[in-house]
Amino acid sequence: MKKFLNIAAYQEQAKRLVLLAFPILLAQIAQNSMALVDTIMAGRVSAADMAAISVGASIWFPLVLFGQGLLLALPPTISYLNGSGKRDRIAHHVRQGLWIVLLAAVPIAALIYHSDFIIQNMKMEPKLAEITIGYLHAMVWGLPGYLLLINFRCLNDGIAKTKPAMVITFCGLLLNIPLNYIFIYGKLGIPAFGAVGCGIATSLVNWAMCIMMILYSKRAKNQRDLKVFEHIIEKPNFATLGKLLRLGFPIAVALWCEVALFALTSLFLSPLGTDMVASHQITLNTSSFIFILPMSLGMATTILVGQRLGEGSPQNAKKVSYAALMVGLNITVLTAFVTVVFREQIASIFVNDGKVIAMASSLLLIAALYQFSDTVQVVIGGALRGYKDTKAILYITVFCYWVIGMPVGYTLAMTDFFLPHLGAKGFWLGFVVSLTIAAICLSIRMRKIQARSDEILLAQLDKLK
């Protein structure tokens, strides 16, 4: 009977996770669809335009996700306050998040705008370099809107209201398609900008979604008691900012390390030709699209673990963690199967070039393998953020991705040290190795935290709220 009750408890947590994760999933699908649409629509102009988005994204995403990572200290903090009945303290953290937006936006914008220094020293084709620089210069204008959007999305996610982000992101996708059509191909009297038009459209969409999220947060009945917009601009509180940055900085660096691992690969591959970069980008886009399933589950895990801990129930937080892991691995079995069976059809969505399709198909086989360890590491990482144990994620990520993953990948891809250089395949094999080791290390860390007594664990969390 006891065993049955335990199974039922895990099933209940799994059900709550799925209900919370589903809107996050749809929002992430819409977000990734924007990048997918950009790649496909630019690819219809030329392979160089598609490759420019790949190379541009390799600079844009690591920097922007660093800023986003700083703000990801808000969901576990807000969910803990919400679960412990201290909703009156939530508004203060959201307002302080505005200072984090300002703190992050200025240097990140400067780095992106002046990234032409990096591009011009990568020895890539002149046309590819020119398009990439134009794309990044257009994208940078949407950066403040994107970070403000994330700040208010973190508010809604933290109080377990994940549907608004879903609706707003789908609105952004619907707006992105016609704007792409206008600016890429030159319609309504506007010149054809090619890949640069993707950057213009994305910037406009980021600001549109930002405005929609702020308007929702201001008018939502479930947030009126929070009084976020009363005295929306408040002085920096260095105690609160210190706590948020101590929690968010490791998340930001870990995200940067993970994304930069993939992004830097595009830069290393760029001298090997457009076909190599295009095949890598197809595989990366496909993997990123599939990754939103475990990532959404990981985000929901952070929220529910934080709530359960705020309620003073570490045992239920533990059940949430393992329920999330079981759900995630079951989903991965399906996604890996689809990737293997339909790899050629997937590649043909992006390009018509038979050589690029063949190269991407072989990379997708490796991508199917690494989905398993990737799921484990992202779900457990979400649980650890709920426990506010972000430094461990940072240390493990840096070690596994940069001390192990990048050297292994670069050696296999670009040198003849072990084998004749494998090109993009070598990097993807390095990804498999690094993610597998990261999954093992994070699992050990989570078990160590959950082995602490309830009293010690809750006392430590109370100091961080």
Coordinates of C-alpha atoms in Angstrom, one line a residue:
M1 CA 0.0 0.0 0.0
K2 CA 2.9 2.4 0.9
K3 CA 4.6 1.7 -2.4
F4 CA 1.3 2.4 -4.3
L5 CA 1.0 5.8 -2.4
N6 CA 4.6 6.7 -3.3
I7 CA 3.9 5.9 -7.0
A8 CA 0.7 8.0 -6.9
A9 CA 2.6 10.9 -5.3
Y10 CA 5.2 10.9 -8.1
Q11 CA 2.4 10.7 -10.7
E12 CA 0.7 13.7 -9.1
Q13 CA 3.9 15.7 -9.3
A14 CA 4.5 14.6 -12.9
K15 CA 1.0 15.7 -13.8
R16 CA 1.6 19.2 -12.2
L17 CA 4.9 19.4 -14.0
V18 CA 3.4 18.7 -17.4
L19 CA 0.5 21.2 -16.9
L20 CA 3.0 23.9 -15.9
A21 CA 5.6 23.0 -18.6
F22 CA 3.1 22.7 -21.5
P23 CA 2.6 26.5 -21.9
I24 CA 6.4 27.0 -21.4
L25 CA 6.9 24.4 -24.1
L26 CA 4.6 26.2 -26.6
A27 CA 6.2 29.5 -25.8
Q28 CA 9.6 28.0 -26.5
I29 CA 8.4 26.4 -29.7
A30 CA 7.2 29.8 -30.9
Q31 CA 10.5 31.4 -29.9
N32 CA 12.6 28.8 -31.6
S33 CA 10.3 28.9 -34.6
M34 CA 11.3 32.5 -35.1
A35 CA 14.9 31.4 -35.5
L36 CA 13.9 28.5 -37.7
V37 CA 11.8 30.8 -39.9
D38 CA 14.7 33.2 -40.1
T39 CA 17.1 30.5 -41.2
I40 CA 14.7 29.0 -43.8
M41 CA 13.6 32.4 -45.3
A42 CA 17.2 33.7 -45.5
G43 CA 18.3 30.3 -47.0
R44 CA 15.9 31.0 -49.9
V45 CA 18.0 34.1 -50.7
S46 CA 21.4 32.3 -50.6
A47 CA 23.5 29.9 -48.7
A48 CA 25.6 32.9 -47.6
D49 CA 22.6 34.6 -46.0
M50 CA 21.7 31.5 -44.1
A51 CA 25.3 31.0 -43.0
A52 CA 25.4 34.7 -41.9
I53 CA 22.6 34.0 -39.5
S54 CA 24.5 31.0 -38.1
V55 CA 27.7 33.0 -37.6
G56 CA 25.8 36.0 -36.3
A57 CA 23.8 33.8 -33.8
S58 CA 27.1 32.4 -32.6
I59 CA 28.0 35.9 -31.3
W60 CA 24.5 37.1 -30.4
F61 CA 23.1 34.2 -28.4
P62 CA 26.0 33.7 -25.9
L63 CA 26.0 37.4 -25.0
V64 CA 22.2 37.8 -24.8
L65 CA 21.8 34.6 -22.9
F66 CA 24.3 35.9 -20.4
G67 CA 22.0 38.9 -19.7
Q68 CA 19.0 36.6 -19.6
G69 CA 20.8 34.3 -17.2
L70 CA 21.3 37.2 -14.7
L71 CA 17.5 37.6 -14.7
L72 CA 16.9 33.9 -14.2
A73 CA 17.6 34.4 -10.5
L74 CA 14.0 35.8 -10.3
P75 CA 11.9 32.7 -11.0
P76 CA 13.3 30.6 -8.1
T77 CA 13.3 33.7 -5.8
I78 CA 9.7 34.6 -6.7
S79 CA 8.4 31.1 -6.6
Y80 CA 9.9 30.6 -3.1
L81 CA 8.3 33.9 -1.9
N82 CA 5.0 32.9 -3.5
G83 CA 5.1 29.4 -1.9
S84 CA 5.9 30.8 1.5
G85 CA 3.0 33.3 1.4
K86 CA 5.3 36.4 1.1
R87 CA 3.9 37.8 -2.1
D88 CA 4.3 41.4 -0.8
R89 CA 8.0 41.1 -1.3
I90 CA 7.8 40.0 -5.0
A91 CA 7.4 43.5 -6.5
H92 CA 10.6 44.7 -5.0
H93 CA 12.6 41.9 -6.7
V94 CA 10.9 42.7 -10.1
R95 CA 11.8 46.3 -9.8
Q96 CA 15.4 45.5 -8.9
G97 CA 15.4 43.3 -12.0
L98 CA 15.0 46.5 -14.0
W99 CA 18.4 47.6 -12.8
I100 CA 19.9 44.3 -13.8
V101 CA 18.4 44.9 -17.3
L102 CA 20.2 48.2 -17.5
L103 CA 23.4 46.8 -16.0
A104 CA 23.4 44.0 -18.6
A105 CA 22.1 45.8 -21.7
V106 CA 24.7 48.5 -22.1
P107 CA 27.9 46.4 -22.2
I108 CA 26.2 43.5 -24.1
A109 CA 25.0 46.0 -26.8
A110 CA 28.5 47.5 -27.1
L111 CA 30.1 44.0 -27.5
I112 CA 27.5 43.0 -30.2
Y113 CA 27.8 46.2 -32.1
H114 CA 31.6 46.1 -32.2
S115 CA 31.8 42.4 -33.0
D116 CA 33.0 43.2 -36.5
F117 CA 36.5 43.1 -35.0
I118 CA 36.0 39.3 -34.3
I119 CA 34.3 38.6 -37.7
Q120 CA 37.0 40.4 -39.7
N121 CA 39.7 38.2 -38.1
M122 CA 37.9 34.9 -38.7
K123 CA 39.2 34.7 -42.3
M124 CA 35.8 34.0 -43.7
E125 CA 34.5 34.9 -47.1
P126 CA 34.1 38.7 -47.5
K127 CA 30.5 38.5 -48.5
L128 CA 29.6 36.3 -45.5
A129 CA 31.4 38.7 -43.2
E130 CA 29.6 41.7 -44.6
I131 CA 26.2 40.2 -44.2
T132 CA 26.9 38.9 -40.7
I133 CA 28.0 42.3 -39.5
G134 CA 24.9 44.0 -40.9
Y135 CA 22.7 41.3 -39.3
L136 CA 24.2 41.9 -35.8
H137 CA 24.0 45.7 -36.1
A138 CA 20.3 45.3 -36.8
M139 CA 19.7 42.8 -34.0
V140 CA 21.3 45.0 -31.3
W141 CA 18.4 47.5 -31.4
G142 CA 16.0 44.9 -30.0
L143 CA 18.3 43.9 -27.1
P144 CA 16.7 46.2 -24.4
G145 CA 13.2 45.1 -25.4
Y146 CA 14.2 41.4 -25.1
L147 CA 15.7 41.8 -21.7
L148 CA 12.7 43.8 -20.4
L149 CA 10.5 41.0 -21.8
I150 CA 12.5 38.4 -19.8
N151 CA 12.2 40.4 -16.6
F152 CA 8.4 40.5 -16.7
R153 CA 8.2 37.0 -18.0
C154 CA 10.2 35.8 -14.9
L155 CA 7.6 37.5 -12.8
N156 CA 4.8 35.5 -14.4
D157 CA 6.8 32.3 -14.4
G158 CA 7.7 32.7 -10.8
I159 CA 4.1 32.8 -9.7
A160 CA 3.3 29.8 -11.9
K161 CA 1.5 31.8 -14.6
T162 CA 3.1 30.4 -17.7
K163 CA 0.3 30.9 -20.2
P164 CA 0.9 34.7 -20.8
A165 CA 4.4 34.1 -22.2
M166 CA 3.0 31.4 -24.5
V167 CA 0.3 33.6 -26.0
I168 CA 2.6 36.6 -26.4
T169 CA 5.4 34.6 -28.0
F170 CA 3.0 33.1 -30.5
C171 CA 1.9 36.6 -31.3
G172 CA 5.5 37.5 -31.8
L173 CA 5.9 34.5 -34.2
L174 CA 2.9 35.6 -36.2
L175 CA 4.3 39.1 -36.5
N176 CA 7.8 37.9 -37.3
I177 CA 6.8 36.0 -40.5
P178 CA 5.3 39.0 -42.4
L179 CA 8.0 41.3 -41.1
N180 CA 10.6 38.9 -42.4
Y181 CA 8.9 38.7 -45.8
I182 CA 8.9 42.5 -46.0
F183 CA 12.5 43.1 -45.0
I184 CA 14.2 40.0 -46.4
Y185 CA 12.7 40.1 -49.9
G186 CA 11.9 43.8 -50.2
K187 CA 8.2 44.5 -50.2
L188 CA 5.9 47.5 -49.7
G189 CA 8.6 49.7 -51.2
I190 CA 11.3 48.6 -48.7
P191 CA 14.6 47.4 -50.1
A192 CA 15.5 43.7 -50.0
F193 CA 17.9 43.3 -47.0
G194 CA 18.4 39.5 -47.1
A195 CA 19.6 38.1 -43.8
V196 CA 20.0 41.7 -42.4
G197 CA 16.2 41.9 -42.8
C198 CA 15.9 39.1 -40.3
G199 CA 17.7 41.3 -37.7
I200 CA 15.4 44.2 -38.4
A201 CA 12.3 42.1 -38.1
T202 CA 13.6 40.4 -34.9
S203 CA 14.3 43.7 -33.2
L204 CA 10.8 45.0 -34.0
V205 CA 9.2 41.8 -32.7
N206 CA 11.2 41.9 -29.4
W207 CA 9.9 45.3 -28.6
A208 CA 6.3 44.3 -29.6
M209 CA 6.5 41.3 -27.2
C210 CA 8.0 43.4 -24.5
I211 CA 5.1 45.9 -24.6
M212 CA 2.5 43.1 -24.6
M213 CA 4.1 41.4 -21.6
I214 CA 4.3 44.7 -19.6
L215 CA 0.7 45.5 -20.4
Y216 CA -0.5 42.1 -19.3
S217 CA 1.5 42.2 -16.1
K218 CA 0.0 45.7 -15.3
R219 CA -3.6 44.6 -16.0
A220 CA -3.7 41.0 -14.8
K221 CA -6.1 40.5 -11.9
N222 CA -3.9 37.8 -10.4
Q223 CA -1.1 40.3 -9.9
R224 CA -2.9 43.3 -8.6
D225 CA -2.0 42.5 -5.0
L226 CA 1.6 42.5 -5.9
K227 CA 1.5 46.3 -6.8
V228 CA 4.5 45.9 -9.1
F229 CA 3.8 49.1 -11.0
E230 CA 3.3 51.3 -8.0
H231 CA 6.5 53.2 -7.8
I232 CA 7.9 51.0 -10.6
I233 CA 11.2 52.9 -10.6
E234 CA 12.9 52.5 -7.2
K235 CA 16.4 53.1 -6.1
P236 CA 18.9 50.3 -6.4
N237 CA 18.9 48.1 -3.3
F238 CA 22.4 46.7 -3.2
A239 CA 21.5 44.0 -0.7
T240 CA 18.8 42.6 -3.0
L241 CA 20.9 43.1 -6.1
G242 CA 23.7 41.3 -4.4
K243 CA 21.5 38.3 -3.6
L244 CA 20.1 38.2 -7.1
L245 CA 23.4 38.5 -8.8
R246 CA 25.0 35.9 -6.6
L247 CA 22.2 33.6 -7.7
G248 CA 22.0 34.8 -11.3
F249 CA 25.7 35.3 -12.2
P250 CA 26.5 31.5 -12.0
I251 CA 23.4 30.8 -14.2
A252 CA 24.5 33.5 -16.7
V253 CA 28.0 32.1 -16.9
A254 CA 26.8 28.5 -17.2
L255 CA 24.4 29.5 -20.0
W256 CA 27.2 31.4 -21.7
C257 CA 29.5 28.4 -21.5
E258 CA 26.9 26.0 -22.8
V259 CA 25.8 28.2 -25.7
A260 CA 29.3 29.5 -26.5
L261 CA 30.4 25.8 -26.9
F262 CA 28.0 25.4 -29.8
A263 CA 28.4 29.0 -31.1
L264 CA 32.1 29.0 -31.2
T265 CA 31.9 25.8 -33.3
S266 CA 30.3 27.8 -36.1
L267 CA 33.2 30.3 -36.0
F268 CA 35.8 27.5 -36.1
L269 CA 34.0 25.8 -39.0
S270 CA 33.6 28.9 -41.1
P271 CA 37.0 28.6 -42.8
L272 CA 36.0 25.1 -44.0
G273 CA 33.4 26.5 -46.3
T274 CA 29.7 27.4 -46.4
D275 CA 28.5 23.8 -46.9
M276 CA 30.1 22.7 -43.6
V277 CA 28.7 25.7 -41.7
A278 CA 25.2 25.1 -43.2
S279 CA 25.2 21.4 -42.3
H280 CA 26.2 22.3 -38.7
Q281 CA 23.6 25.0 -38.6
I282 CA 20.9 22.6 -39.7
T283 CA 21.8 20.1 -37.0
L284 CA 22.1 22.8 -34.4
N285 CA 18.7 24.3 -35.3
T286 CA 17.1 20.8 -35.2
S287 CA 18.7 19.9 -31.9
S288 CA 17.8 23.3 -30.4
F289 CA 14.2 22.8 -31.5
I290 CA 14.1 19.4 -29.8
F291 CA 15.9 20.7 -26.8
I292 CA 12.9 22.9 -25.9
L293 CA 11.1 19.8 -24.6
P294 CA 13.5 19.0 -21.7
M295 CA 14.3 22.7 -21.3
S296 CA 10.6 23.6 -20.7
L297 CA 10.4 20.7 -18.2
G298 CA 13.6 22.0 -16.5
M299 CA 12.0 25.5 -16.2
A300 CA 8.8 24.0 -14.7
T301 CA 11.0 22.0 -12.4
T302 CA 12.7 25.1 -11.1
I303 CA 9.3 26.7 -10.3
L304 CA 7.7 23.7 -8.6
V305 CA 10.8 22.8 -6.6
G306 CA 11.0 26.5 -5.4
Q307 CA 7.3 26.4 -4.5
R308 CA 7.6 23.2 -2.6
L309 CA 10.6 24.4 -0.7
G310 CA 8.8 27.7 0.1
E311 CA 5.9 25.6 1.5
G312 CA 8.5 23.9 3.8
S313 CA 8.3 20.5 2.1
P314 CA 11.8 19.2 0.9
Q315 CA 10.3 15.7 0.4
N316 CA 7.8 17.0 -2.2
A317 CA 10.6 19.0 -3.8
K318 CA 12.6 15.8 -4.2
K319 CA 9.5 14.0 -5.7
V320 CA 9.2 16.9 -8.2
S321 CA 12.9 16.4 -9.3
Y322 CA 12.6 12.7 -9.9
A323 CA 9.2 12.9 -11.6
A324 CA 10.7 15.5 -14.0
L325 CA 13.6 13.2 -14.8
M326 CA 11.3 10.3 -15.6
V327 CA 9.0 12.4 -17.8
G328 CA 12.0 13.9 -19.6
L329 CA 13.7 10.6 -20.4
N330 CA 10.4 9.1 -21.7
I331 CA 10.1 12.1 -24.1
T332 CA 13.7 11.7 -25.2
V333 CA 13.2 8.1 -26.4
L334 CA 10.6 9.4 -28.8
T335 CA 12.6 12.5 -30.0
A336 CA 15.7 10.4 -30.6
F337 CA 13.8 7.9 -32.6
V338 CA 12.2 10.6 -34.8
T339 CA 15.6 12.2 -35.4
V340 CA 17.2 9.0 -36.6
V341 CA 14.4 7.8 -38.8
F342 CA 13.6 11.2 -40.4
R343 CA 17.1 12.7 -40.5
E344 CA 17.2 13.2 -44.3
Q345 CA 13.7 14.7 -44.5
I346 CA 14.6 17.1 -41.6
A347 CA 17.7 18.3 -43.5
S348 CA 15.7 18.8 -46.7
I349 CA 13.4 21.3 -44.9
F350 CA 16.3 23.7 -44.8
V351 CA 18.1 23.3 -48.1
N352 CA 17.8 21.6 -51.5
D353 CA 21.6 21.0 -51.8
G354 CA 22.1 17.2 -51.8
K355 CA 25.7 17.5 -50.4
V356 CA 24.6 19.6 -47.5
I357 CA 21.6 17.3 -46.8
A358 CA 24.0 14.2 -46.7
M359 CA 26.4 16.0 -44.3
A360 CA 23.6 17.2 -42.0
S361 CA 22.0 13.7 -42.0
S362 CA 25.2 12.2 -40.6
L363 CA 25.4 14.9 -37.9
L364 CA 21.8 14.3 -36.9
L365 CA 22.7 10.7 -36.0
I366 CA 25.2 12.0 -33.4
A367 CA 22.7 14.6 -32.2
A368 CA 20.1 11.8 -31.5
L369 CA 22.6 10.1 -29.2
Y370 CA 23.4 13.2 -27.1
Q371 CA 19.8 14.0 -26.5
F372 CA 19.7 11.6 -23.5
S373 CA 22.5 13.1 -21.5
D374 CA 21.3 16.6 -22.5
T375 CA 17.9 15.8 -21.0
V376 CA 19.3 14.6 -17.8
Q377 CA 21.6 17.6 -17.3
V378 CA 19.0 20.3 -18.1
V379 CA 16.2 18.7 -15.9
I380 CA 18.6 18.3 -13.0
G381 CA 20.0 21.8 -13.6
G382 CA 16.4 23.1 -13.3
A383 CA 16.0 21.3 -10.0
L384 CA 19.2 22.7 -8.7
R385 CA 18.1 26.2 -9.6
G386 CA 15.0 25.6 -7.5
Y387 CA 17.3 24.7 -4.6
K388 CA 19.2 27.9 -5.4
D389 CA 22.4 25.9 -5.9
T390 CA 23.6 27.7 -8.9
K391 CA 27.4 27.7 -8.2
A392 CA 27.6 24.0 -8.7
I393 CA 26.0 24.3 -12.1
L394 CA 28.6 26.9 -13.0
Y395 CA 31.6 24.8 -11.9
I396 CA 30.3 21.6 -13.6
T397 CA 29.4 23.4 -16.8
V398 CA 32.8 25.2 -17.1
F399 CA 34.7 22.0 -16.4
C400 CA 32.7 19.7 -18.6
Y401 CA 32.2 22.0 -21.6
W402 CA 35.5 23.8 -21.8
V403 CA 38.0 21.6 -20.0
I404 CA 36.7 18.5 -21.7
G405 CA 34.1 19.2 -24.4
M406 CA 35.8 21.9 -26.5
P407 CA 39.4 20.4 -26.5
V408 CA 38.0 16.9 -27.4
G409 CA 35.8 18.4 -30.1
Y410 CA 38.5 20.7 -31.6
T411 CA 41.0 17.9 -31.6
L412 CA 38.7 15.6 -33.5
A413 CA 37.3 18.2 -35.8
M414 CA 40.3 20.3 -36.8
T415 CA 43.4 18.2 -36.2
D416 CA 44.8 14.8 -37.3
F417 CA 46.0 14.0 -33.8
F418 CA 43.9 10.8 -33.3
L419 CA 42.1 10.5 -36.6
P420 CA 42.0 12.4 -39.9
H421 CA 40.1 15.6 -39.0
L422 CA 36.4 15.0 -38.9
G423 CA 35.1 18.6 -39.4
A424 CA 31.7 19.2 -37.8
K425 CA 31.4 15.5 -36.7
G426 CA 34.3 16.0 -34.4
F427 CA 32.7 18.8 -32.6
W428 CA 29.4 16.9 -32.2
L429 CA 31.2 13.9 -30.7
G430 CA 32.8 16.4 -28.3
F431 CA 29.3 17.6 -27.4
V432 CA 28.3 14.0 -26.5
V433 CA 31.3 13.5 -24.2
S434 CA 30.9 16.8 -22.4
L435 CA 27.1 16.5 -21.9
T436 CA 27.4 13.0 -20.6
I437 CA 30.0 13.9 -18.0
A438 CA 27.9 17.0 -17.0
A439 CA 24.8 14.8 -16.5
I440 CA 26.7 12.5 -14.2
C441 CA 28.2 15.3 -12.1
L442 CA 24.9 17.2 -11.8
S443 CA 23.1 14.0 -10.7
I444 CA 25.7 13.5 -7.9
R445 CA 25.3 17.1 -6.8
M446 CA 21.5 16.8 -6.6
R447 CA 21.7 13.6 -4.6
K448 CA 24.1 15.3 -2.1
I449 CA 21.8 18.3 -1.6
Q450 CA 18.7 16.1 -1.1
A451 CA 20.6 14.0 1.4
R452 CA 20.7 17.0 3.8
S453 CA 18.2 17.1 6.7
D454 CA 15.1 19.2 6.1
E455 CA 16.0 21.6 8.9
I456 CA 19.5 22.4 7.5
L457 CA 18.2 22.7 3.9
L458 CA 15.4 25.0 4.7
A459 CA 17.6 27.2 7.0
Q460 CA 20.1 27.6 4.1
L461 CA 17.4 28.5 1.7
D462 CA 15.8 31.0 4.1
K463 CA 19.1 33.0 4.1
L464 CA 18.9 33.3 0.3
K465 CA 15.3 34.4 -0.1

